[in-house]
Structures are given as structure tokens and as C-alpha cells.
Amino acid sequence: MVTIRLDDLGAFHGTRLVLSDVSTPIFRGGEVVAVIGPNAAGKSTLFKRIAGLLEGPGRVCLEGAVKGPDGICYMPQDTAANAVLTVYESILLARKQGSAWSVGDGDLALIDGIVAALSIADIAFRNVGELSGGQRQVVSIAQTLAREPEILLMDEPTSALDLHRQVEVLSFMRGLARKHGIAVLIAIHDLNQALRFADKCIVIAEGRMFACGTPEEVVTPALLRDVYRVEARIERCSRGIGHVMVDGVADETAAAASMAA
Ligand SMILES: Nc1ncnc2c1ncn2[C@@H]1O[C@H](COP(=O)(O)OP(=O)(O)OP(=O)(O)O)[C@@H](O)[C@H]1O
């Protein structure tokens, strides 16, 4: 089984160390790990460092990956789609990137499976340039999956998706992780989706790891106040899953309380 552990990891943008001291327990294939934190905290930087796109201190400890570091696939936040290709061609191109350009039945079967699983058969032969933002985001997920990752780093993969699609895609990703033993790390702003779909959660704040644990352990009123600067409660939905209920901005609430006193 593939495992990944981050040991004192940091990352430079140019000469500036923007991320440091990220040490995690072992994450195993089959697990979904939500990476949460405010804007500019360092989540994308962490993914780029893990994927080997940035330099920095520390180590990415990978074990059991059949493809070695090539088994790590990074789906960036902004995907530059080639507008003249069809959806199907763009997924095929992603699969063949860096390998011989010969397409076998196995390649086509794999892509057919991804297209069906992500419910994009209806747009498979449309040009990528004609798609909506949400459709392009799902195509980008399909392109990443076509590379058969062992460790999958997805940077805000559902940010452009409607609620139904978010739940569909995140459920699918969790099922895929379980079925194929893939370790899936997802940077996500929606804390309720993190509470619903993730097995573990890493909080990045101001270029450091602030907390790591199960989503229930990590997403607390204290975290919401200290890291997100909102006053909030966690309440359970009918399925027993915690939901964040935001009452207001922390500073404003504190100011109102002190004025009332
Ligand atoms: N190419 C770059 N060159 C220099 N600094 C960068 C670059 N990309 C990001 N940074 C800086 O690194 C820090 C972390 O940015 P990063 O994109 O990792 O944040 P993030 O947590 O993913 O944010 P968001 O939630 O807004 O996407 C920020 O201060 C950002 O300005």
C-alpha cells in the first residue's frame, strides 16, 4: 500500500521561504486528506512542493508507490485547457503526456471509464474551449485521473462546481481512493465538505501547519476563531455530520460584546 508522510517540509518561491515546518503522520492509500486554511496560507505551495515543482527543506517520505515520485499527480487550481481539443482528446493527451504516443485499447477503456464515472459523456466530443467553468473543472479532474495517480493532490477541485456536482465528485473521489488505494489530498475552502468527505485534515495557516487530525478534531470553534477569524459553532446534520454555522466575524462580535458590556 502506498503511504506518504511529510517531514519538516518547507518551500521557497524564489528566495523567499513561504512554507516551513510541515510534519505529518503517515497518510495511507485509501484515505482522503483535506488541506484547509485561509487564502495565501500556503496550501498550493505545499502541493507544488510535494509534487516536486518547488524547492525547499525537508522530505516527502513516499513508500509503496509502484511508480515512485511519478505516482504523485498534481491537479493545479488554474488549469490551462487546450481549447482546440475535444474533451476526449484532452484526457487522452493528459494520459499520454511523457510517454510513447501509441494509443492502445487499454488507454481507451480507461478513458471511457473515467468519462462515464464523472458523467461527462454528453460533452466528450465538444471542444474544451466551449465549456463552462464547472465543466472545464470536471474535465481537469478527468485529465488528472487519466494519469493513474498513486498520490493525488487536488487543488480546489470543486471550487467552480454546483452543489450537486461537488457532492458527486467528492463522493466519487472518496470511492476511487478506497477502491484503488490512492492517497487523495484535496485543498478545499468548504469546511463542511471537508467534514463530510475527509478522513484526515491538515490546517495550513501563515505558511505553517497549524493542526492535523480527523476533521472533527480539527474543525472546532477555536480553529474558526483563531485561523478564520469568525465566530462559529459546529452542529450536526440529520446524518450526524458536523456542519459549521457561522455567527459572524470574530472581531466584530468581540467589538459588539465589549460595547454591550
Ligand atoms: N509564484 C509565486 N511567486 C512568489 N510568491 C508566490 C507565488 N505563488 C504564491 N506565492 C505566495 O506564497 C504564499 C502562499 O500562496 P499559496 O498560493 O500557496 O496560498 P493558498 O493557501 O493556496 O491560497 P488560496 O487559498 O488563496 O489559493 C502567498 O503569500 C503567495 O503570495
Short mmCIF file of C-alpha atoms and ligand atoms in Angstrom, two decimals:
data_model
loop_
_atom_site.label_atom_id
_atom_site.label_comp_id
_atom_site.label_asym_id
_atom_site.label_seq_id
_atom_site.Cartn_x
_atom_site.Cartn_y
_atom_site.Cartn_z
CA MET A 1 0.00 0.00 0.00
CA VAL A 2 1.22 3.48 -0.83
CA THR A 3 1.95 5.83 2.08
CA ILE A 4 3.10 9.42 2.26
CA ARG A 5 4.49 11.38 5.19
CA LEU A 6 5.79 14.94 5.24
CA ASP A 7 8.90 15.51 7.31
CA ASP A 8 9.72 19.11 8.24
CA LEU A 9 8.70 20.21 4.77
CA GLY A 10 9.12 23.76 3.54
CA ALA A 11 9.07 25.57 0.20
CA PHE A 12 10.65 28.56 -1.48
CA HIS A 13 9.09 30.90 -4.00
CA GLY A 14 12.31 32.32 -5.46
CA THR A 15 14.47 33.09 -2.45
CA ARG A 16 11.52 33.56 -0.05
CA LEU A 17 10.68 30.67 2.28
CA VAL A 18 6.88 30.85 2.22
CA LEU A 19 6.19 27.48 3.86
CA SER A 20 8.03 25.73 6.68
CA ASP A 21 7.86 23.04 9.37
CA VAL A 22 5.13 20.86 7.87
CA SER A 23 5.39 17.44 9.53
CA THR A 24 2.51 14.99 9.32
CA PRO A 25 1.70 11.47 10.41
CA ILE A 26 1.60 8.79 7.71
CA PHE A 27 -1.28 9.08 5.23
CA ARG A 28 -2.22 5.78 3.62
CA GLY A 29 -3.66 4.80 0.26
CA GLY A 30 -7.45 4.86 0.53
CA GLU A 31 -7.51 7.95 2.73
CA VAL A 32 -8.83 11.37 1.77
CA VAL A 33 -6.98 14.24 3.41
CA ALA A 34 -8.47 17.74 3.33
CA VAL A 35 -5.93 20.57 3.30
CA ILE A 36 -7.65 23.66 4.65
CA GLY A 37 -6.61 27.17 5.61
CA PRO A 38 -7.22 30.81 4.68
CA ASN A 39 -6.24 32.47 1.40
CA ALA A 40 -2.48 32.72 0.84
CA ALA A 41 -1.80 30.33 3.74
CA GLY A 42 0.40 28.07 1.60
CA LYS A 43 -1.86 25.19 0.52
CA SER A 44 -0.97 25.33 -3.20
CA THR A 45 2.65 25.90 -2.28
CA LEU A 46 2.55 22.72 -0.17
CA PHE A 47 1.13 20.72 -3.09
CA LYS A 48 3.71 22.11 -5.52
CA ARG A 49 6.49 21.20 -3.07
CA ILE A 50 5.13 17.65 -2.65
CA ALA A 51 4.86 17.32 -6.45
CA GLY A 52 8.50 18.39 -6.83
CA LEU A 53 7.66 21.67 -8.60
CA LEU A 54 9.22 23.82 -5.87
CA GLU A 55 12.45 23.54 -3.91
CA GLY A 56 12.61 23.62 -0.13
CA PRO A 57 13.82 21.99 3.08
CA GLY A 58 12.54 18.71 4.48
CA ARG A 59 11.45 15.46 2.89
CA VAL A 60 8.45 13.86 1.24
CA CYS A 61 8.62 10.28 2.52
CA LEU A 62 6.92 8.03 -0.02
CA GLU A 63 6.64 4.29 0.39
CA GLY A 64 5.00 1.58 -1.65
CA ALA A 65 4.47 3.72 -4.77
CA VAL A 66 4.92 1.46 -7.79
CA LYS A 67 5.75 4.47 -10.00
CA GLY A 68 7.92 6.20 -7.38
CA PRO A 69 7.67 10.01 -7.43
CA ASP A 70 5.94 9.74 -10.86
CA GLY A 71 2.97 8.32 -8.97
CA ILE A 72 2.35 11.76 -7.47
CA CYS A 73 -0.08 13.74 -9.66
CA TYR A 74 -0.90 17.38 -9.03
CA MET A 75 -4.09 18.97 -10.33
CA PRO A 76 -3.48 22.73 -10.20
CA GLN A 77 -6.07 25.30 -9.25
CA ASP A 78 -5.93 27.06 -12.63
CA THR A 79 -5.86 24.62 -15.47
CA ALA A 80 -4.83 25.86 -18.88
CA ALA A 81 -7.02 23.86 -21.20
CA ASN A 82 -6.15 23.47 -24.85
CA ALA A 83 -9.24 24.97 -26.45
CA VAL A 84 -8.87 23.29 -29.86
CA LEU A 85 -9.04 19.73 -28.50
CA THR A 86 -12.19 17.83 -27.69
CA VAL A 87 -12.72 16.76 -24.11
CA TYR A 88 -11.90 13.17 -25.01
CA GLU A 89 -8.70 14.15 -26.84
CA SER A 90 -7.58 16.35 -23.96
CA ILE A 91 -7.99 13.46 -21.50
CA LEU A 92 -6.11 11.13 -23.85
CA LEU A 93 -3.34 13.71 -24.23
CA ALA A 94 -3.04 14.01 -20.45
CA ARG A 95 -2.70 10.24 -20.21
CA LYS A 96 -0.02 10.02 -22.87
CA GLN A 97 2.00 13.01 -21.66
CA GLY A 98 5.61 11.98 -21.16
CA SER A 99 5.11 8.52 -22.65
CA ALA A 100 5.09 7.00 -26.12
CA TRP A 101 2.31 8.34 -28.36
CA SER A 102 0.72 5.00 -29.14
CA VAL A 103 -2.83 4.50 -28.01
CA GLY A 104 -3.94 1.02 -27.03
CA ASP A 105 -7.33 -0.46 -26.20
CA GLY A 106 -6.39 -0.23 -22.52
CA ASP A 107 -5.95 3.55 -22.78
CA LEU A 108 -9.33 3.97 -24.46
CA ALA A 109 -11.09 1.69 -21.96
CA LEU A 110 -9.60 3.63 -19.06
CA ILE A 111 -10.74 6.95 -20.51
CA ASP A 112 -14.20 5.59 -21.29
CA GLY A 113 -14.45 4.53 -17.65
CA ILE A 114 -13.42 7.97 -16.36
CA VAL A 115 -15.81 9.75 -18.74
CA ALA A 116 -18.67 7.55 -17.55
CA ALA A 117 -17.78 7.80 -13.86
CA LEU A 118 -17.61 11.61 -13.97
CA SER A 119 -20.83 11.82 -16.03
CA ILE A 120 -19.22 13.79 -18.87
CA ALA A 121 -20.17 11.52 -21.80
CA ASP A 122 -22.52 14.26 -23.08
CA ILE A 123 -19.60 16.69 -23.55
CA ALA A 124 -16.90 14.18 -24.52
CA PHE A 125 -16.75 15.33 -28.15
CA ARG A 126 -17.17 19.06 -27.60
CA ASN A 127 -14.20 21.41 -27.78
CA VAL A 128 -12.76 22.26 -24.37
CA GLY A 129 -12.86 25.95 -25.31
CA GLU A 130 -16.68 25.86 -25.50
CA LEU A 131 -17.20 24.55 -21.97
CA SER A 132 -18.42 26.33 -18.86
CA GLY A 133 -16.02 26.86 -15.94
CA GLY A 134 -17.54 23.99 -13.97
CA GLN A 135 -17.44 21.64 -16.96
CA ARG A 136 -13.77 22.54 -17.53
CA GLN A 137 -13.03 21.78 -13.88
CA VAL A 138 -14.50 18.29 -14.19
CA VAL A 139 -12.50 17.72 -17.40
CA SER A 140 -9.41 18.75 -15.50
CA ILE A 141 -10.20 16.13 -12.84
CA ALA A 142 -10.63 13.56 -15.63
CA GLN A 143 -7.24 14.54 -17.10
CA THR A 144 -5.57 14.04 -13.71
CA LEU A 145 -7.24 10.66 -13.17
CA ALA A 146 -6.14 9.51 -16.64
CA ARG A 147 -2.56 9.57 -15.34
CA GLU A 148 -3.49 6.83 -12.82
CA PRO A 149 -2.06 8.56 -9.74
CA GLU A 150 -0.99 6.76 -6.60
CA ILE A 151 -0.84 10.01 -4.64
CA LEU A 152 -3.33 12.59 -5.88
CA LEU A 153 -3.01 16.27 -5.00
CA MET A 154 -6.13 18.21 -5.99
CA ASP A 155 -6.05 21.97 -5.58
CA GLU A 156 -9.60 23.21 -5.00
CA PRO A 157 -11.11 20.71 -7.48
CA THR A 158 -14.73 21.66 -6.71
CA SER A 159 -14.45 25.47 -6.47
CA ALA A 160 -16.41 26.02 -9.72
CA LEU A 161 -18.96 23.25 -9.23
CA ASP A 162 -22.62 23.49 -8.22
CA LEU A 163 -23.67 21.74 -5.02
CA HIS A 164 -24.83 18.54 -6.72
CA ARG A 165 -21.60 18.24 -8.70
CA GLN A 166 -19.48 18.95 -5.60
CA VAL A 167 -21.10 16.09 -3.69
CA GLU A 168 -20.97 13.82 -6.74
CA VAL A 169 -17.29 14.50 -7.45
CA LEU A 170 -16.15 14.30 -3.81
CA SER A 171 -18.11 11.05 -3.27
CA PHE A 172 -16.55 9.67 -6.43
CA MET A 173 -13.05 10.69 -5.31
CA ARG A 174 -13.51 9.03 -1.95
CA GLY A 175 -14.77 5.84 -3.59
CA LEU A 176 -11.84 5.89 -6.00
CA ALA A 177 -9.36 6.33 -3.15
CA ARG A 178 -10.85 3.36 -1.31
CA LYS A 179 -11.14 1.12 -4.40
CA HIS A 180 -7.67 1.74 -5.85
CA GLY A 181 -5.73 2.53 -2.67
CA ILE A 182 -4.93 6.07 -3.79
CA ALA A 183 -3.99 8.66 -1.15
CA VAL A 184 -6.01 11.76 -2.10
CA LEU A 185 -5.10 15.17 -0.72
CA ILE A 186 -7.64 17.88 -1.51
CA ALA A 187 -7.14 21.60 -0.84
CA ILE A 188 -10.61 22.90 -0.13
CA HIS A 189 -12.23 26.04 1.29
CA ASP A 190 -15.60 24.47 2.04
CA LEU A 191 -15.14 23.21 5.59
CA ASN A 192 -18.49 21.40 5.52
CA GLN A 193 -17.34 19.31 2.57
CA ALA A 194 -14.08 18.61 4.44
CA LEU A 195 -16.12 17.46 7.46
CA ARG A 196 -18.29 15.29 5.23
CA PHE A 197 -15.71 13.66 2.95
CA ALA A 198 -12.26 13.71 4.53
CA ASP A 199 -10.71 11.10 6.78
CA LYS A 200 -7.96 13.45 7.93
CA CYS A 201 -7.43 17.16 7.85
CA ILE A 202 -4.34 19.39 7.72
CA VAL A 203 -4.67 23.07 8.56
CA ILE A 204 -2.17 25.44 6.97
CA ALA A 205 -2.02 28.98 8.28
CA GLU A 206 0.56 31.68 7.63
CA GLY A 207 2.95 29.26 5.95
CA ARG A 208 2.94 26.66 8.72
CA MET A 209 0.98 23.60 9.75
CA PHE A 210 -1.44 24.75 12.41
CA ALA A 211 -3.15 21.43 13.13
CA CYS A 212 -3.57 17.88 11.85
CA GLY A 213 -6.10 15.22 12.83
CA THR A 214 -9.54 13.99 11.93
CA PRO A 215 -11.87 16.72 10.60
CA GLU A 216 -13.92 16.53 13.83
CA GLU A 217 -10.80 17.04 15.93
CA VAL A 218 -9.51 19.89 13.81
CA VAL A 219 -12.55 21.91 12.70
CA THR A 220 -13.61 23.45 16.01
CA PRO A 221 -14.96 26.83 17.13
CA ALA A 222 -11.44 27.62 18.40
CA LEU A 223 -9.91 26.96 14.95
CA LEU A 224 -12.61 29.02 13.28
CA ARG A 225 -11.93 31.91 15.62
CA ASP A 226 -8.12 31.73 15.63
CA VAL A 227 -7.43 30.85 11.99
CA TYR A 228 -10.51 32.03 10.08
CA ARG A 229 -11.45 34.87 12.45
CA VAL A 230 -15.14 34.01 12.57
CA GLU A 231 -17.37 33.16 15.49
CA ALA A 232 -18.93 29.82 14.64
CA ARG A 233 -20.50 26.67 16.06
CA ILE A 234 -20.35 23.09 14.83
CA GLU A 235 -23.80 21.50 14.65
CA ARG A 236 -24.74 18.05 13.42
CA CYS A 237 -26.93 17.50 10.38
CA SER A 238 -29.53 14.70 10.21
CA ARG A 239 -26.79 12.26 9.20
CA GLY A 240 -24.69 13.13 12.24
CA ILE A 241 -22.03 15.00 10.27
CA GLY A 242 -20.72 18.23 11.78
CA HIS A 243 -21.59 21.46 9.98
CA VAL A 244 -20.06 24.88 10.51
CA MET A 245 -22.63 27.52 11.45
CA VAL A 246 -21.07 30.96 11.19
CA ASP A 247 -22.49 33.61 13.51
CA GLY A 248 -20.27 36.47 12.41
CA VAL A 249 -16.81 37.89 12.01
CA ALA A 250 -14.83 37.33 15.22
CA ASP A 251 -13.51 40.87 15.62
CA GLU A 252 -16.95 42.40 15.05
CA THR A 253 -18.55 40.03 17.54
CA ALA A 254 -15.89 40.82 20.12
CA ALA A 255 -16.36 44.52 19.48
CA ALA A 256 -20.15 44.20 19.84
CA ALA A 257 -19.72 42.24 23.09
CA SER A 258 -17.39 44.80 24.57
CA MET A 259 -19.73 47.63 23.53
CA ALA A 260 -22.68 45.87 25.14
CA ALA A 261 -20.71 45.31 28.39
N1 LIG B 1 4.76 32.21 -7.98
C1 LIG B 1 4.87 32.82 -6.80
N2 LIG B 1 5.88 33.68 -6.55
C2 LIG B 1 6.02 34.29 -5.36
N3 LIG B 1 5.18 34.11 -4.32
C3 LIG B 1 4.15 33.29 -4.50
C4 LIG B 1 3.92 32.59 -5.74
N4 LIG B 1 2.82 31.84 -5.62
C5 LIG B 1 2.35 32.04 -4.37
N5 LIG B 1 3.15 32.90 -3.69
C6 LIG B 1 2.96 33.36 -2.31
O1 LIG B 1 3.03 32.24 -1.44
C7 LIG B 1 2.09 32.38 -0.39
C8 LIG B 1 1.21 31.14 -0.35
O2 LIG B 1 0.43 31.10 -1.54
P1 LIG B 1 -0.44 29.83 -1.94
O3 LIG B 1 -0.87 30.00 -3.34
O4 LIG B 1 0.31 28.59 -1.58
O5 LIG B 1 -1.68 30.01 -0.94
P2 LIG B 1 -3.03 29.17 -0.83
O6 LIG B 1 -3.15 28.74 0.59
O7 LIG B 1 -3.08 28.11 -1.86
O8 LIG B 1 -4.09 30.33 -1.12
P3 LIG B 1 -5.55 30.33 -1.81
O9 LIG B 1 -6.48 29.67 -0.83
O10 LIG B 1 -5.83 31.78 -1.91
O11 LIG B 1 -5.47 29.63 -3.12
C9 LIG B 1 1.33 33.68 -0.62
O12 LIG B 1 1.91 34.69 0.17
C10 LIG B 1 1.58 33.95 -2.10
O13 LIG B 1 1.57 35.34 -2.37
#
